[in-house]
Amino acid sequence: GQQVMQIPQYQHVQEGEDFTTYCNSSTTLSNIQWYKQRPGGHPVFLIQLVKSGEVKKQKRLTFQFGEAKKNSSLHITATQTTDVGTYFCAGTFGNEKLTFGTGTRLTIIP
Amino acid sequence: DTAVSQTPKYLVTQMGNDKSIKCEQNLGHDTMYWYKQDSKKFLKIMFSYNNKELIINETVPNRFSPKSPDKAHLNLHINSLELGDSAVYFCASSQATVAAGYRYEQYFGPGTRLTVT
């Protein structure tokens, strides 16, 4: 089946540093969604990108969808301890089910 | 008000037992899902129901049987539990429809942590 890969699997950053996670697919995605899961919590929807080359911002978070709609990234500027958690991308291929990426677990060193 | 609720939150049981997890959503969504999240945090879809009809059935052992009595409820029954079934099970819902596809955000329940000993 279709797969969505995410890198890195783990990332440890000092508080105040930037963080980026990347999502890649070998086939074109219809859309990409991003979710955040706090430790012990459940995935929470952050944003959806639909258009080729789309860029969206939410405060310190910047989301991009690649021109070929095969990759996406989430960048956090000046991380804070509240950013701790696992970030998942999730994409759809045509009208098929949402396929979740492997996740990037972010740890912040105070 | 909780949008998607699951019971129980924790479930500890022995191998060979049968157990059920219940899920309810009050968002008026037509589609509900069951996901399994293993210890490495991989989220894998198991089943999806649209308006009480099974539409996604991934390669899941037939010991797992979902049931949707109405579109607001989706339960998961597991027979003959095995050690490898230990995981967190998440229920989710969305506005997705078969015609429109799955391009809608999903709302997850708090999860049920199943431990099989």
PDB file of C-alpha atoms in Angstrom, chain B:
ATOM      1  CA  ASP B   1     -18.447  18.153  26.480  1.00  0.00           C
ATOM      2  CA  THR B   2     -16.079  15.491  25.161  1.00  0.00           C
ATOM      3  CA  ALA B   3     -16.298  15.211  21.376  1.00  0.00           C
ATOM      4  CA  VAL B   4     -15.028  11.626  21.098  1.00  0.00           C
ATOM      5  CA  SER B   5     -15.085   9.458  24.197  1.00  0.00           C
ATOM      6  CA  GLN B   6     -13.786   5.957  24.786  1.00  0.00           C
ATOM      7  CA  THR B   7     -14.214   3.479  27.602  1.00  0.00           C
ATOM      8  CA  PRO B   8     -12.350   2.091  29.338  1.00  0.00           C
ATOM      9  CA  LYS B   9      -9.222   4.243  29.474  1.00  0.00           C
ATOM     10  CA  TYR B  10      -7.120   1.343  30.740  1.00  0.00           C
ATOM     11  CA  LEU B  11      -7.656  -2.364  30.251  1.00  0.00           C
ATOM     12  CA  VAL B  12      -5.430  -5.021  31.785  1.00  0.00           C
ATOM     13  CA  THR B  13      -6.325  -8.604  31.005  1.00  0.00           C
ATOM     14  CA  GLN B  14      -4.864 -12.050  30.545  1.00  0.00           C
ATOM     15  CA  MET B  15      -4.109 -13.880  27.342  1.00  0.00           C
ATOM     16  CA  GLY B  16      -7.069 -15.733  25.924  1.00  0.00           C
ATOM     17  CA  ASN B  17      -9.700 -13.415  27.357  1.00  0.00           C
ATOM     18  CA  ASP B  18     -12.293 -11.512  25.309  1.00  0.00           C
ATOM     19  CA  LYS B  19     -12.699  -7.763  25.807  1.00  0.00           C
ATOM     20  CA  SER B  20     -14.571  -4.828  24.309  1.00  0.00           C
ATOM     21  CA  ILE B  21     -13.796  -1.137  23.919  1.00  0.00           C
ATOM     22  CA  LYS B  22     -16.571   1.382  23.356  1.00  0.00           C
ATOM     23  CA  CYS B  23     -16.487   4.671  21.482  1.00  0.00           C
ATOM     24  CA  GLU B  24     -18.994   7.473  21.114  1.00  0.00           C
ATOM     25  CA  GLN B  25     -18.849  10.773  19.236  1.00  0.00           C
ATOM     26  CA  ASN B  26     -21.201  13.726  19.621  1.00  0.00           C
ATOM     27  CA  LEU B  27     -19.906  15.688  16.616  1.00  0.00           C
ATOM     28  CA  GLY B  28     -22.560  14.473  14.189  1.00  0.00           C
ATOM     29  CA  HIS B  29     -19.900  12.884  11.979  1.00  0.00           C
ATOM     30  CA  ASP B  30     -20.753  10.114   9.557  1.00  0.00           C
ATOM     31  CA  THR B  31     -17.421   8.296   9.691  1.00  0.00           C
ATOM     32  CA  MET B  32     -15.654   6.629  12.599  1.00  0.00           C
ATOM     33  CA  TYR B  33     -12.354   4.789  12.822  1.00  0.00           C
ATOM     34  CA  TRP B  34     -10.303   2.464  14.981  1.00  0.00           C
ATOM     35  CA  TYR B  35      -6.539   2.928  15.080  1.00  0.00           C
ATOM     36  CA  LYS B  36      -3.865   0.897  16.828  1.00  0.00           C
ATOM     37  CA  GLN B  37      -0.753   2.650  18.155  1.00  0.00           C
ATOM     38  CA  ASP B  38       2.109   0.382  19.122  1.00  0.00           C
ATOM     39  CA  SER B  39       4.973   1.049  21.508  1.00  0.00           C
ATOM     40  CA  LYS B  40       6.950   2.791  18.741  1.00  0.00           C
ATOM     41  CA  LYS B  41       4.055   5.228  18.294  1.00  0.00           C
ATOM     42  CA  PHE B  42       3.148   3.996  14.804  1.00  0.00           C
ATOM     43  CA  LEU B  43      -0.511   4.785  14.117  1.00  0.00           C
ATOM     44  CA  LYS B  44      -2.179   2.154  11.988  1.00  0.00           C
ATOM     45  CA  ILE B  45      -5.769   2.242  10.830  1.00  0.00           C
ATOM     46  CA  MET B  46      -7.744  -0.919  11.532  1.00  0.00           C
ATOM     47  CA  PHE B  47     -11.324  -0.198  10.541  1.00  0.00           C
ATOM     48  CA  SER B  48     -13.548   2.586   9.314  1.00  0.00           C
ATOM     49  CA  TYR B  49     -17.328   2.819   9.312  1.00  0.00           C
ATOM     50  CA  ASN B  50     -19.424   5.288   7.360  1.00  0.00           C
ATOM     51  CA  ASN B  51     -22.979   5.621   8.572  1.00  0.00           C
ATOM     52  CA  LYS B  52     -22.879   2.181  10.209  1.00  0.00           C
ATOM     53  CA  GLU B  53     -21.372   0.535   7.129  1.00  0.00           C
ATOM     54  CA  LEU B  54     -17.890  -1.003   7.164  1.00  0.00           C
ATOM     55  CA  ILE B  55     -15.790   0.699   4.488  1.00  0.00           C
ATOM     56  CA  ILE B  56     -12.195   0.074   5.538  1.00  0.00           C
ATOM     57  CA  ASN B  57     -11.018  -3.251   6.863  1.00  0.00           C
ATOM     58  CA  GLU B  58      -7.246  -3.437   6.958  1.00  0.00           C
ATOM     59  CA  THR B  59      -5.316  -6.669   7.396  1.00  0.00           C
ATOM     60  CA  VAL B  60      -6.406  -7.202  10.962  1.00  0.00           C
ATOM     61  CA  PRO B  61      -6.812 -10.665  12.544  1.00  0.00           C
ATOM     62  CA  ASN B  62     -10.436 -11.755  12.530  1.00  0.00           C
ATOM     63  CA  ARG B  63     -10.265 -11.897  16.327  1.00  0.00           C
ATOM     64  CA  PHE B  64     -11.011  -8.178  16.061  1.00  0.00           C
ATOM     65  CA  SER B  65     -14.621  -7.402  15.262  1.00  0.00           C
ATOM     66  CA  PRO B  66     -15.974  -3.865  15.079  1.00  0.00           C
ATOM     67  CA  LYS B  67     -19.643  -3.069  15.505  1.00  0.00           C
ATOM     68  CA  SER B  68     -21.488   0.166  14.826  1.00  0.00           C
ATOM     69  CA  PRO B  69     -25.000   0.176  16.303  1.00  0.00           C
ATOM     70  CA  ASP B  70     -25.536   3.720  15.002  1.00  0.00           C
ATOM     71  CA  LYS B  71     -23.375   6.380  13.403  1.00  0.00           C
ATOM     72  CA  ALA B  72     -22.440   7.906  16.753  1.00  0.00           C
ATOM     73  CA  HIS B  73     -21.059   4.681  18.198  1.00  0.00           C
ATOM     74  CA  LEU B  74     -18.316   2.294  17.163  1.00  0.00           C
ATOM     75  CA  ASN B  75     -17.262  -0.555  19.398  1.00  0.00           C
ATOM     76  CA  LEU B  76     -14.355  -2.950  19.098  1.00  0.00           C
ATOM     77  CA  HIS B  77     -14.519  -6.501  20.374  1.00  0.00           C
ATOM     78  CA  ILE B  78     -11.384  -8.587  20.645  1.00  0.00           C
ATOM     79  CA  ASN B  79     -11.482 -12.356  21.096  1.00  0.00           C
ATOM     80  CA  SER B  80      -8.729 -14.588  22.445  1.00  0.00           C
ATOM     81  CA  LEU B  81      -6.397 -11.756  23.353  1.00  0.00           C
ATOM     82  CA  GLU B  82      -2.681 -12.223  22.619  1.00  0.00           C
ATOM     83  CA  LEU B  83       0.411 -10.517  24.022  1.00  0.00           C
ATOM     84  CA  GLY B  84       0.918  -8.714  20.705  1.00  0.00           C
ATOM     85  CA  ASP B  85      -2.456  -7.010  21.057  1.00  0.00           C
ATOM     86  CA  SER B  86      -1.009  -4.808  23.810  1.00  0.00           C
ATOM     87  CA  ALA B  87      -1.169  -1.262  22.462  1.00  0.00           C
ATOM     88  CA  VAL B  88      -3.145   1.949  22.684  1.00  0.00           C
ATOM     89  CA  TYR B  89      -6.344   1.835  20.661  1.00  0.00           C
ATOM     90  CA  PHE B  90      -7.749   5.132  19.429  1.00  0.00           C
ATOM     91  CA  CYS B  91     -11.207   5.794  18.133  1.00  0.00           C
ATOM     92  CA  ALA B  92     -11.627   8.765  15.799  1.00  0.00           C
ATOM     93  CA  SER B  93     -14.344  10.418  13.773  1.00  0.00           C
ATOM     94  CA  SER B  94     -14.525  12.787  10.813  1.00  0.00           C
ATOM     95  CA  GLN B  95     -16.904  14.304   8.306  1.00  0.00           C
ATOM     96  CA  ALA B  96     -15.415  12.074   5.593  1.00  0.00           C
ATOM     97  CA  THR B  97     -17.753  10.340   3.201  1.00  0.00           C
ATOM     98  CA  VAL B  98     -17.137   7.641   0.626  1.00  0.00           C
ATOM     99  CA  ALA B  99     -17.973  10.100  -2.143  1.00  0.00           C
ATOM    100  CA  ALA B 100     -15.982  13.061  -0.860  1.00  0.00           C
ATOM    101  CA  GLY B 101     -13.036  11.057   0.383  1.00  0.00           C
ATOM    102  CA  TYR B 102     -11.004  11.399   3.538  1.00  0.00           C
ATOM    103  CA  ARG B 103      -9.914  15.009   3.229  1.00  0.00           C
ATOM    104  CA  TYR B 104     -11.311  16.046   6.548  1.00  0.00           C
ATOM    105  CA  GLU B 105      -9.611  16.401   9.876  1.00  0.00           C
ATOM    106  CA  GLN B 106     -10.026  13.553  12.274  1.00  0.00           C
ATOM    107  CA  TYR B 107     -10.985  13.940  15.915  1.00  0.00           C
ATOM    108  CA  PHE B 108      -9.434  11.362  18.190  1.00  0.00           C
ATOM    109  CA  GLY B 109     -10.683   9.936  21.455  1.00  0.00           C
ATOM    110  CA  PRO B 110      -8.415   9.790  24.519  1.00  0.00           C
ATOM    111  CA  GLY B 111      -7.346   6.220  23.768  1.00  0.00           C
ATOM    112  CA  THR B 112      -7.621   2.874  25.541  1.00  0.00           C
ATOM    113  CA  ARG B 113      -4.363   1.404  26.784  1.00  0.00           C
ATOM    114  CA  LEU B 114      -4.697  -2.357  26.513  1.00  0.00           C
ATOM    115  CA  THR B 115      -2.189  -4.520  28.354  1.00  0.00           C
ATOM    116  CA  VAL B 116      -2.303  -8.264  27.844  1.00  0.00           C
ATOM    117  CA  THR B 117      -0.383 -10.350  30.380  1.00  0.00           C
TER     118      THR B 117
END
